[in-house]
Short mmCIF file of N, CA and C in Angstrom, two decimals:
data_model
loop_
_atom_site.label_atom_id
_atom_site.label_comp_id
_atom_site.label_asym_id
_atom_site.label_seq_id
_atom_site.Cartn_x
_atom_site.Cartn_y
_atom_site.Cartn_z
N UNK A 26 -65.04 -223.56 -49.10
CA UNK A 26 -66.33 -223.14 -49.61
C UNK A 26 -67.22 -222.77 -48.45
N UNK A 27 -67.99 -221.48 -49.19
CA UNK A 27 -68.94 -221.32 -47.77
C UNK A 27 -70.95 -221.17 -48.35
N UNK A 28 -71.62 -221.75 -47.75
CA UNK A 28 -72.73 -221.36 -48.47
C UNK A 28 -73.53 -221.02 -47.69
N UNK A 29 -74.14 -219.98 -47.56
CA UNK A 29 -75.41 -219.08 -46.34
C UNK A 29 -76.41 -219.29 -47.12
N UNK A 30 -77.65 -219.23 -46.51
CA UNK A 30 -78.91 -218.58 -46.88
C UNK A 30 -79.95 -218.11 -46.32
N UNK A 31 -81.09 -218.21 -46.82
CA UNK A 31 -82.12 -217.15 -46.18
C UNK A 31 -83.51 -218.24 -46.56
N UNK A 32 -83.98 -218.64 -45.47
CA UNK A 32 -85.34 -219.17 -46.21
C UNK A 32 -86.32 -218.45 -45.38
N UNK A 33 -86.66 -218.09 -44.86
CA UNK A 33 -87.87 -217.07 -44.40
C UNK A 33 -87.66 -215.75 -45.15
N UNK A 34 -88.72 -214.65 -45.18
CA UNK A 34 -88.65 -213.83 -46.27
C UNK A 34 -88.11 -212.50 -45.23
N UNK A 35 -87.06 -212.21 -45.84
CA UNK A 35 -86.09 -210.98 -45.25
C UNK A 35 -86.52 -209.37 -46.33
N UNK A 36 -87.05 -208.51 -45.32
CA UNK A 36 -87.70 -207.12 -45.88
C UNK A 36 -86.39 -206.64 -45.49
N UNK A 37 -85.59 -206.09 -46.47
CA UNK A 37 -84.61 -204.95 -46.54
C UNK A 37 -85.35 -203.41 -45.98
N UNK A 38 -84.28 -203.26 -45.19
CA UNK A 38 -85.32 -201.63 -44.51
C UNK A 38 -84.80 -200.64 -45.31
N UNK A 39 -84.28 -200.64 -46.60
CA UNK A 39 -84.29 -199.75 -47.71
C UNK A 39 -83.64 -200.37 -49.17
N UNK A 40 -84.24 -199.53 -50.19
CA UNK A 40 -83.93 -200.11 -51.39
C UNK A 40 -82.00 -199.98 -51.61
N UNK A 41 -81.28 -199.96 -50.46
CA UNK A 41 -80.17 -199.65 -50.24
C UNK A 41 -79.08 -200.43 -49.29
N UNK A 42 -80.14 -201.75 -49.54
CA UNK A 42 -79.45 -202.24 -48.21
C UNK A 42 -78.35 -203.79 -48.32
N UNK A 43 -77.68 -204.27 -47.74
CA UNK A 43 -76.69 -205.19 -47.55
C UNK A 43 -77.49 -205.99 -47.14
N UNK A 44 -77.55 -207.63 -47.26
CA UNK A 44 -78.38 -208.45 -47.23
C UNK A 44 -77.82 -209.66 -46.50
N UNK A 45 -78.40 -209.90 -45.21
CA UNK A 45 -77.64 -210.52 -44.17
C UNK A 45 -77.89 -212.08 -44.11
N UNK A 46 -77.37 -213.15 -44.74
CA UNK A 46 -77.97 -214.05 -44.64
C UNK A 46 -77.64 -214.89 -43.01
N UNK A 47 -79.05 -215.70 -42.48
CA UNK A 47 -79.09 -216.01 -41.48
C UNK A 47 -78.57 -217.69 -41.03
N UNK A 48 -78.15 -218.36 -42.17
CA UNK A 48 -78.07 -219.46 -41.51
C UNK A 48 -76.55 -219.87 -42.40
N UNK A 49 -75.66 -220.69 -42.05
CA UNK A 49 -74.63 -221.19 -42.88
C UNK A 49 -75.13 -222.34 -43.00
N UNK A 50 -75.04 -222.97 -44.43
CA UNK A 50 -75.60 -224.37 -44.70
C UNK A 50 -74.36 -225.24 -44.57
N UNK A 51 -73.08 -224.82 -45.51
CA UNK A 51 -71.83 -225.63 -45.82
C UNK A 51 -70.72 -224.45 -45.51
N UNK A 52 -69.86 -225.15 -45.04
CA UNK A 52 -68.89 -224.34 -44.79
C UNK A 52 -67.77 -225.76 -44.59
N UNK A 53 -66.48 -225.29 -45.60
CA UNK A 53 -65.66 -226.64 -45.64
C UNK A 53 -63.88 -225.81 -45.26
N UNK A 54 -63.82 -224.28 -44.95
CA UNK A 54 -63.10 -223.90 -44.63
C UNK A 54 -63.13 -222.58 -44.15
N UNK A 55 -62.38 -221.86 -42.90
CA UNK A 55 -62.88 -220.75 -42.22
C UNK A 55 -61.47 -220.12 -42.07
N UNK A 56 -61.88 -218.45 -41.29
CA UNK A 56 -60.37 -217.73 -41.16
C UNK A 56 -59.61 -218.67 -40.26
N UNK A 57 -60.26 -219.64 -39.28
CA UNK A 57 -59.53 -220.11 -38.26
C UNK A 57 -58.64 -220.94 -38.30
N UNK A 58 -59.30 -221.75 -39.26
CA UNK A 58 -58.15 -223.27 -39.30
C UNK A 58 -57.60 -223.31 -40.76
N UNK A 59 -58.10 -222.16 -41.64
CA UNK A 59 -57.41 -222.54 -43.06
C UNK A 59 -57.27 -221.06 -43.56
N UNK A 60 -57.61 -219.80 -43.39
CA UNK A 60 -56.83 -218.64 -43.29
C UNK A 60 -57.30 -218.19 -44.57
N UNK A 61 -58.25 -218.04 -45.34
CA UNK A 61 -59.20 -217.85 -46.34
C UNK A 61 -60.33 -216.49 -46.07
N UNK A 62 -61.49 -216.99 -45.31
CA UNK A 62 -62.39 -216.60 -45.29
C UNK A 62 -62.64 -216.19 -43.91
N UNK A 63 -63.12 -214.87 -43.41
CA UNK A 63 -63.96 -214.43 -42.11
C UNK A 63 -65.34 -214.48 -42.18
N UNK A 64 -66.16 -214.85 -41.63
CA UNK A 64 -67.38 -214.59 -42.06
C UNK A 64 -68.30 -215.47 -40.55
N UNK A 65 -69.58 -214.30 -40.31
CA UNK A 65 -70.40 -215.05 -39.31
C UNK A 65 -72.10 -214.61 -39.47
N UNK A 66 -73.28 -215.84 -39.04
CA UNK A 66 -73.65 -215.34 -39.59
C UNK A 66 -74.70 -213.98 -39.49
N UNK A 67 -75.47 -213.32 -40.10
CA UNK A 67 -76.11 -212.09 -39.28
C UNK A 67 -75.19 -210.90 -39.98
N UNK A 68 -74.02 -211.03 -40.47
CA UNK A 68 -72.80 -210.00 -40.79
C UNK A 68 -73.36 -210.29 -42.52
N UNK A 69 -73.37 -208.88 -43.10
CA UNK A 69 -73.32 -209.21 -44.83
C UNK A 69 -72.07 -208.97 -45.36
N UNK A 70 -70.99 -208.92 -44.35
CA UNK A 70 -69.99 -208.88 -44.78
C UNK A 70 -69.40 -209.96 -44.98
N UNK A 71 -68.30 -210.89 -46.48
CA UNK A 71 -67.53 -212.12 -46.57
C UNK A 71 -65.97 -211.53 -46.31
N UNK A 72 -65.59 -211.38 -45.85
CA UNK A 72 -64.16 -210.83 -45.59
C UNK A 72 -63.15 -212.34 -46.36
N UNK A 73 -62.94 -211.87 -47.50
CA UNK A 73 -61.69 -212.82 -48.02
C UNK A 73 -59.94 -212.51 -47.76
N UNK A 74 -59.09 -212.92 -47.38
CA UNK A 74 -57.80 -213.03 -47.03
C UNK A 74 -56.79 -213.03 -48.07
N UNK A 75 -56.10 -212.64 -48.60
CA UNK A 75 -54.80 -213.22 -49.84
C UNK A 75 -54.13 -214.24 -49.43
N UNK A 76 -53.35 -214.22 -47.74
CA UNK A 76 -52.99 -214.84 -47.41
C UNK A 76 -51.35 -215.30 -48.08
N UNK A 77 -51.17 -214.31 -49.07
CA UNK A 77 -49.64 -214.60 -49.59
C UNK A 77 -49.85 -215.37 -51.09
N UNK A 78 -50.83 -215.95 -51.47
CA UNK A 78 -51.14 -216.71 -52.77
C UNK A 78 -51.99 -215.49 -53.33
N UNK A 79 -52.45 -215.91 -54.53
CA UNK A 79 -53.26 -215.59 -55.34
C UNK A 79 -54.79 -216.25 -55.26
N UNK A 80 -55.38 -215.86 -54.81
CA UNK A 80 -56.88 -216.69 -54.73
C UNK A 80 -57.67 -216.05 -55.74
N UNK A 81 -58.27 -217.48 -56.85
CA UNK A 81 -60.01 -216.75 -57.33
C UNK A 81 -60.71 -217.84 -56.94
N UNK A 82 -61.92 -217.21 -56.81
CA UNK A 82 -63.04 -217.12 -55.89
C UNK A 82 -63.92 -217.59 -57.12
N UNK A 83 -65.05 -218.38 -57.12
CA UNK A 83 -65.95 -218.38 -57.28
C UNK A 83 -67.61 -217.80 -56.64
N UNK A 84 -68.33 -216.92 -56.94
CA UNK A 84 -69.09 -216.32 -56.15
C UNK A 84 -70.30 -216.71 -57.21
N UNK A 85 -71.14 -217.30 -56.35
CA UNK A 85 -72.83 -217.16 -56.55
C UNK A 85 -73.92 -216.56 -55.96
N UNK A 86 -74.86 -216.07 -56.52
CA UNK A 86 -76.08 -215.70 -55.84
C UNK A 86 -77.53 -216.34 -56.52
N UNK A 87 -78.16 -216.65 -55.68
CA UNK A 87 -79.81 -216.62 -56.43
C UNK A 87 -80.43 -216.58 -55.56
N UNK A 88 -81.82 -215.85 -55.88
CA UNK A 88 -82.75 -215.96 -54.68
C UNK A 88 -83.92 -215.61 -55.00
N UNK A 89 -84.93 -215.79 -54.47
CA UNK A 89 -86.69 -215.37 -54.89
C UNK A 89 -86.67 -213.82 -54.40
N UNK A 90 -87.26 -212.84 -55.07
CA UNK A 90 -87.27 -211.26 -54.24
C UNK A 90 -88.62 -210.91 -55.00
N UNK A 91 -88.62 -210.00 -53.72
CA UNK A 91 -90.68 -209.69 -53.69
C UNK A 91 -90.60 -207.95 -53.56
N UNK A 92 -91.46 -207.68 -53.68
CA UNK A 92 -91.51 -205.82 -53.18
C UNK A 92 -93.12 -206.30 -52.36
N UNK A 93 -93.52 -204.77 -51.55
CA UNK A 93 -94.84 -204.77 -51.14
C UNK A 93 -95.80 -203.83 -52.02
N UNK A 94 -94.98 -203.53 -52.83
CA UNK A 94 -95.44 -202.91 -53.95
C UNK A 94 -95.07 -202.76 -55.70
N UNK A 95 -95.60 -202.65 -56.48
CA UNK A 95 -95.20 -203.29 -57.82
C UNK A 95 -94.08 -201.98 -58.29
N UNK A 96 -92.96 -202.73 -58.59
CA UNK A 96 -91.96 -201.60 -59.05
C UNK A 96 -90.12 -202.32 -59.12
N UNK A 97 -89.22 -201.93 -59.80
CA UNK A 97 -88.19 -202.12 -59.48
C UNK A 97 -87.52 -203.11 -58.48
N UNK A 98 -86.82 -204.01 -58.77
CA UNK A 98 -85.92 -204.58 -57.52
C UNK A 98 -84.51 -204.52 -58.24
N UNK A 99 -83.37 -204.51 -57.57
CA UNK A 99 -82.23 -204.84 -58.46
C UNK A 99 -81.47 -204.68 -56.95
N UNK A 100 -80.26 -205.79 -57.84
CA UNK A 100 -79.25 -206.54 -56.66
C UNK A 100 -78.00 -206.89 -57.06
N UNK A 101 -76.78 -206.39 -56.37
CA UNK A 101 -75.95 -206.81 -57.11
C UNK A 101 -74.34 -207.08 -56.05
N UNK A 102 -73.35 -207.70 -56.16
CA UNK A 102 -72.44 -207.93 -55.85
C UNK A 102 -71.51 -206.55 -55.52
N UNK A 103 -70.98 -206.67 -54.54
CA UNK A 103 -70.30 -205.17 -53.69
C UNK A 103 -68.93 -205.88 -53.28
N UNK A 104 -67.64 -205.43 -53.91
CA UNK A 104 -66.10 -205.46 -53.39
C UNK A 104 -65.88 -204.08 -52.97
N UNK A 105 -65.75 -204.31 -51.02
CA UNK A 105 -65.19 -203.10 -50.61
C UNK A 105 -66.11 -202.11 -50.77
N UNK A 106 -67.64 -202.30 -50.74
CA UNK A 106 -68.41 -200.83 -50.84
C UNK A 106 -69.08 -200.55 -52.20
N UNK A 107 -67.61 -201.39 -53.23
CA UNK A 107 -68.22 -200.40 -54.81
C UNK A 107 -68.76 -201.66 -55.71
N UNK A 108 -69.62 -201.63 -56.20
CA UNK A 108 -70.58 -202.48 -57.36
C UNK A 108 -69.44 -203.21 -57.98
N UNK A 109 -69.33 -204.44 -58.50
CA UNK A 109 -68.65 -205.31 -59.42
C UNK A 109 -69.28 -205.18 -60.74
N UNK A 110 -68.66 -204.74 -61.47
CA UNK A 110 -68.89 -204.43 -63.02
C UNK A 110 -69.72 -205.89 -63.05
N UNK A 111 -70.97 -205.65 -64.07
CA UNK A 111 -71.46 -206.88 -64.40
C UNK A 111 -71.86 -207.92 -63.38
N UNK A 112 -72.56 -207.65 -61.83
CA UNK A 112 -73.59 -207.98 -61.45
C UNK A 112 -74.83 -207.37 -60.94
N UNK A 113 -75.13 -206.35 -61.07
CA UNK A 113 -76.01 -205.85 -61.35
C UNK A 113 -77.75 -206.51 -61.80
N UNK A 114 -78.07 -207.24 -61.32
CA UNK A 114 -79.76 -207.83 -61.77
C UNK A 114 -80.60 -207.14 -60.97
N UNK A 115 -81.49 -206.69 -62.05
CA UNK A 115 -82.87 -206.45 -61.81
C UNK A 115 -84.10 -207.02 -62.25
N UNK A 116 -85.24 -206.49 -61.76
CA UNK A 116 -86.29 -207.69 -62.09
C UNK A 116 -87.45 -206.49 -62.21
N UNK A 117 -88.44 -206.56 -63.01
CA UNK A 117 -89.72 -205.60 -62.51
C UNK A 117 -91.03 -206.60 -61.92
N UNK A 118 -91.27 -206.46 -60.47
CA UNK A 118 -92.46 -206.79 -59.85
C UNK A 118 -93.65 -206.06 -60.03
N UNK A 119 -94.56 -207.27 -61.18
CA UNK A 119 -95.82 -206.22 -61.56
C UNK A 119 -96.88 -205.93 -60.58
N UNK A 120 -97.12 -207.02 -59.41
CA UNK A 120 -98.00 -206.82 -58.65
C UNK A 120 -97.02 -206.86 -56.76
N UNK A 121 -97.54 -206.48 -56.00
CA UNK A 121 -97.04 -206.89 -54.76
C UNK A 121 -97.44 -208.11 -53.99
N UNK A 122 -96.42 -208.89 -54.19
CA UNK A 122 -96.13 -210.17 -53.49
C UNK A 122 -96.34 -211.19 -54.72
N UNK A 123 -96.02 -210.27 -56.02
CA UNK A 123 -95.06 -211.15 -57.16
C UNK A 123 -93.98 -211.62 -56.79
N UNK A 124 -93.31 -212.84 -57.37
CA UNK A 124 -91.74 -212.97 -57.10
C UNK A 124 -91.29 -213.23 -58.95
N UNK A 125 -89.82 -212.97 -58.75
CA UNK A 125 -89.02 -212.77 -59.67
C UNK A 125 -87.71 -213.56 -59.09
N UNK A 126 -87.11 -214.13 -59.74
CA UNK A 126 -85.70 -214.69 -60.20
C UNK A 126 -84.41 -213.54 -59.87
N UNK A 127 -83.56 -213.88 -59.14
CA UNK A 127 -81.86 -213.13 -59.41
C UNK A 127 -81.42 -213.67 -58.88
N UNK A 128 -79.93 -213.71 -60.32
CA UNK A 128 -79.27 -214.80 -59.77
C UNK A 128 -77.93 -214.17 -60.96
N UNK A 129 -76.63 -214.30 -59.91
CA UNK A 129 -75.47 -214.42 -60.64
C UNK A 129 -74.37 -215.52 -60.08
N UNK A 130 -73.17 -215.13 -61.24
CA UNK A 130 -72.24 -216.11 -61.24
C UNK A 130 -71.12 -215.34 -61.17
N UNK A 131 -69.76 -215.16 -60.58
CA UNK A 131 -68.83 -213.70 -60.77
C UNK A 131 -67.66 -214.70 -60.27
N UNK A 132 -66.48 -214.97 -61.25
CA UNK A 132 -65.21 -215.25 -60.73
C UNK A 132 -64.30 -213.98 -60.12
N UNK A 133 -64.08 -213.91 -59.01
CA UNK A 133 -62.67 -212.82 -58.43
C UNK A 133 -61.74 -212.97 -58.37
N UNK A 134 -60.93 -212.36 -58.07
CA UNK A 134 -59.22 -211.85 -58.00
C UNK A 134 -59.01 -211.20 -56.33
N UNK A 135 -58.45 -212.29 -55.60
CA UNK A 135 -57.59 -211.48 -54.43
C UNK A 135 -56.39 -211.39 -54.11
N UNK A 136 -56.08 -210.50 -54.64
CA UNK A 136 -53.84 -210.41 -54.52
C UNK A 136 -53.93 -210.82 -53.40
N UNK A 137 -52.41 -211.45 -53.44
CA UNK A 137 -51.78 -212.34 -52.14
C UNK A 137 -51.29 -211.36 -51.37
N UNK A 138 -51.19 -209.91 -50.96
CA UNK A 138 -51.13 -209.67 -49.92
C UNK A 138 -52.49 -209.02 -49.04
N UNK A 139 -53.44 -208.81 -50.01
CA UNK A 139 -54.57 -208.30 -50.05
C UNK A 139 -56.01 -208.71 -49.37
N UNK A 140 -56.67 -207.87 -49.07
CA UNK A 140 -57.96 -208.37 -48.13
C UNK A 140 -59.32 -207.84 -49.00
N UNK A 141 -60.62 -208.52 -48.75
CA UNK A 141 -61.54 -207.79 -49.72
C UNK A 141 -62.34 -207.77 -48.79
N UNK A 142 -63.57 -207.37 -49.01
CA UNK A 142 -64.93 -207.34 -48.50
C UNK A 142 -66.11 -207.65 -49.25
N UNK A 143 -66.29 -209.04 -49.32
CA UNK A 143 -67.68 -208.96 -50.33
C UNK A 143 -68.93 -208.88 -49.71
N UNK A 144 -69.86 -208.36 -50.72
CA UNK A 144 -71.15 -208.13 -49.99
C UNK A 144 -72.46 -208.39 -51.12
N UNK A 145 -73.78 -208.62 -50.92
CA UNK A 145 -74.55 -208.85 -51.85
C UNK A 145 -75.60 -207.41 -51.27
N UNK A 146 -76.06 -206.62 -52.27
CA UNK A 146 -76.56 -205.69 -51.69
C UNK A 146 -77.86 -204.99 -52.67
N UNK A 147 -78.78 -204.51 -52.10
CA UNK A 147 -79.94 -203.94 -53.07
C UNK A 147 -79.21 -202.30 -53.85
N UNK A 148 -79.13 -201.79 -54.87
CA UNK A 148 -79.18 -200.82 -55.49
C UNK A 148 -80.75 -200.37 -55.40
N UNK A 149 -80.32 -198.47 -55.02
CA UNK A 149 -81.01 -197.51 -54.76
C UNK A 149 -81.62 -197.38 -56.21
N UNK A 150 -80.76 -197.29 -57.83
CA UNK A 150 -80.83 -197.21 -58.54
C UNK A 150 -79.88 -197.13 -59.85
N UNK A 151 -81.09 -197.92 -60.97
CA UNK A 151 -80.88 -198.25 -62.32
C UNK A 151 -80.80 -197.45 -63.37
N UNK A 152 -79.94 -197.75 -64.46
CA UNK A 152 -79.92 -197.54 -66.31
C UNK A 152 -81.29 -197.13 -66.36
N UNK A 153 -82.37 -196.38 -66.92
CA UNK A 153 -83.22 -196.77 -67.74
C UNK A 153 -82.41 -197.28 -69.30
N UNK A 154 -82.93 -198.61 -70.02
CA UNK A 154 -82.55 -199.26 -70.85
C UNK A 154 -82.42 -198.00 -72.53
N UNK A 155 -83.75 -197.11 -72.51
CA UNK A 155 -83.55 -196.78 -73.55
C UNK A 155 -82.68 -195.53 -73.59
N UNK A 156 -82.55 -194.30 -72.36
CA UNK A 156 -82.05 -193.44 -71.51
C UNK A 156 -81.17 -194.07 -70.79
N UNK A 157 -79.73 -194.16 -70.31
CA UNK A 157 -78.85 -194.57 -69.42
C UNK A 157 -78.52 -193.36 -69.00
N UNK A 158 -78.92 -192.15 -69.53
CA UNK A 158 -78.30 -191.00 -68.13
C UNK A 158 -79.83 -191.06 -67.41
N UNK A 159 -81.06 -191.61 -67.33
CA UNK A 159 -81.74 -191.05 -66.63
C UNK A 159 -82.29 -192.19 -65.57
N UNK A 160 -82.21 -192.41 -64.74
CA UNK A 160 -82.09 -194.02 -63.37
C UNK A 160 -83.43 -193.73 -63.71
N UNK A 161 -83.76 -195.35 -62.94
CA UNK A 161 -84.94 -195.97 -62.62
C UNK A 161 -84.82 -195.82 -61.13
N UNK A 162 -85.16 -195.34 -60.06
CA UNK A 162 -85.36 -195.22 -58.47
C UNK A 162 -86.23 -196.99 -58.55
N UNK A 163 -85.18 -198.03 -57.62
CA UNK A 163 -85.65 -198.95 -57.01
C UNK A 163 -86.89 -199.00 -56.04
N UNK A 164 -86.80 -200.43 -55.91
CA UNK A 164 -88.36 -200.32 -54.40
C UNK A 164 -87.58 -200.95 -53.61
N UNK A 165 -88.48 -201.34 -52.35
CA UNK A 165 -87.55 -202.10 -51.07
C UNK A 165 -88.03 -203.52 -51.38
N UNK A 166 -86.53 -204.21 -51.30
CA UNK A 166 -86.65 -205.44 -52.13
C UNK A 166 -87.06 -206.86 -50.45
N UNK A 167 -88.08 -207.63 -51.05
CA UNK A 167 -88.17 -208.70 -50.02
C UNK A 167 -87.41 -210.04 -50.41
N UNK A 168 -86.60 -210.50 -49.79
CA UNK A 168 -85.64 -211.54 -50.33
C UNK A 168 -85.71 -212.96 -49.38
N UNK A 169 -85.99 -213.66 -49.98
CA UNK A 169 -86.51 -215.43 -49.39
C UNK A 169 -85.75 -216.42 -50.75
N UNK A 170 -85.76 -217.40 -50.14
CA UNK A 170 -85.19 -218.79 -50.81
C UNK A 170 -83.79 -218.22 -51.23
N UNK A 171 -83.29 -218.00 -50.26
CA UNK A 171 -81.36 -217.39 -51.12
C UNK A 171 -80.41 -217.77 -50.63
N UNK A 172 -79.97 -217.87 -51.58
CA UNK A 172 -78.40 -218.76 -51.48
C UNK A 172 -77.06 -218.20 -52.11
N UNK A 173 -75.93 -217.92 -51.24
CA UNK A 173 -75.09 -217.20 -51.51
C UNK A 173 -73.80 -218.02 -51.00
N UNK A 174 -72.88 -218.21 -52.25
CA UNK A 174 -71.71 -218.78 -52.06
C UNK A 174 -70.59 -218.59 -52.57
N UNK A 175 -69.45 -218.73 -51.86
CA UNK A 175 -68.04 -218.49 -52.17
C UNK A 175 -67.52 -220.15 -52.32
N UNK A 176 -66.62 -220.25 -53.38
CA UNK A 176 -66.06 -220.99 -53.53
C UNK A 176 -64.14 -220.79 -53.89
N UNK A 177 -63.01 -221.21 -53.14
CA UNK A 177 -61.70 -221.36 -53.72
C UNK A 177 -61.41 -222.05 -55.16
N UNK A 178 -61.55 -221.28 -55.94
CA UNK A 178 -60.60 -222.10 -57.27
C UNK A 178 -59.39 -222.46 -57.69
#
């Protein structure tokens, strides 16, 4: 298991960005001595291993997120670059230096010969709910109190 976070408030330098958490709180296994997980911190990259088994993963996120201006935030889980079906959260910040709630839960799949890349990352843009061909353009999301973890199942 590995758990990072962020407690000072981290300004993404675009509504597009990978979200670097700065401190490791728990960490009970690494690529070095148990052949799982790469990961350091400052990198928004989790590099998971197959390692010859079948691994699922437990993955969490939650965290407080702010804009400097009232509009859009949304955040979501990244394998390898591309969005994970179904994490996707957004929030609307009515005023600047509102906070809002996001937070998911996502079990994975890493074939045993296979390597991934997970990442937690801001989306540029959203569904509108009543229109889904026409996006909502995000804001630049401010992210404090967050906690992001992998777990072996």
């Amino acid at each position: 298991m590995i758990e990072t976070i962020i407690n000072e408030p981290l300004v993404l330098p675009s509504n597009a960005s990978p979200i670097t958490f700065d401190e490791t709180d728990i960490r009970t296994r690494c690529a070095t001595c148990n052949g799982w997980l790469d990961y350091s911190n400052g990198n928004p990259n989790f590099k998971i291993f197959g390692n010859g088994y079948t691994g699922y993963y437990d993955v969490e996120f939650s965290a407080s997120v702010s804009t400097a201006n009232a509009g859009v935030v949304a955040i979501a889980l990244f394998q390898d670059g591309v969005i994970i079906p179904d994490t996707v959260r957004a929030v609307n910040i009515a005023a600047a230096d509102d906070y809002e709630t996001i937070s998911f839960d996502k079990k994975l799949r890493v074939c045993p010969r296979g390597t991934t890349n997970i990442s937690v990352q801001s989306v540029p843009s959203i569904p509108t709910p009543t229109d889904p061909t026409t996006p909502i353009s995000t804001t630049q999301a401010i992210i404090t109190n967050a906690t992001f973890s992998i777990s072996r199942i």
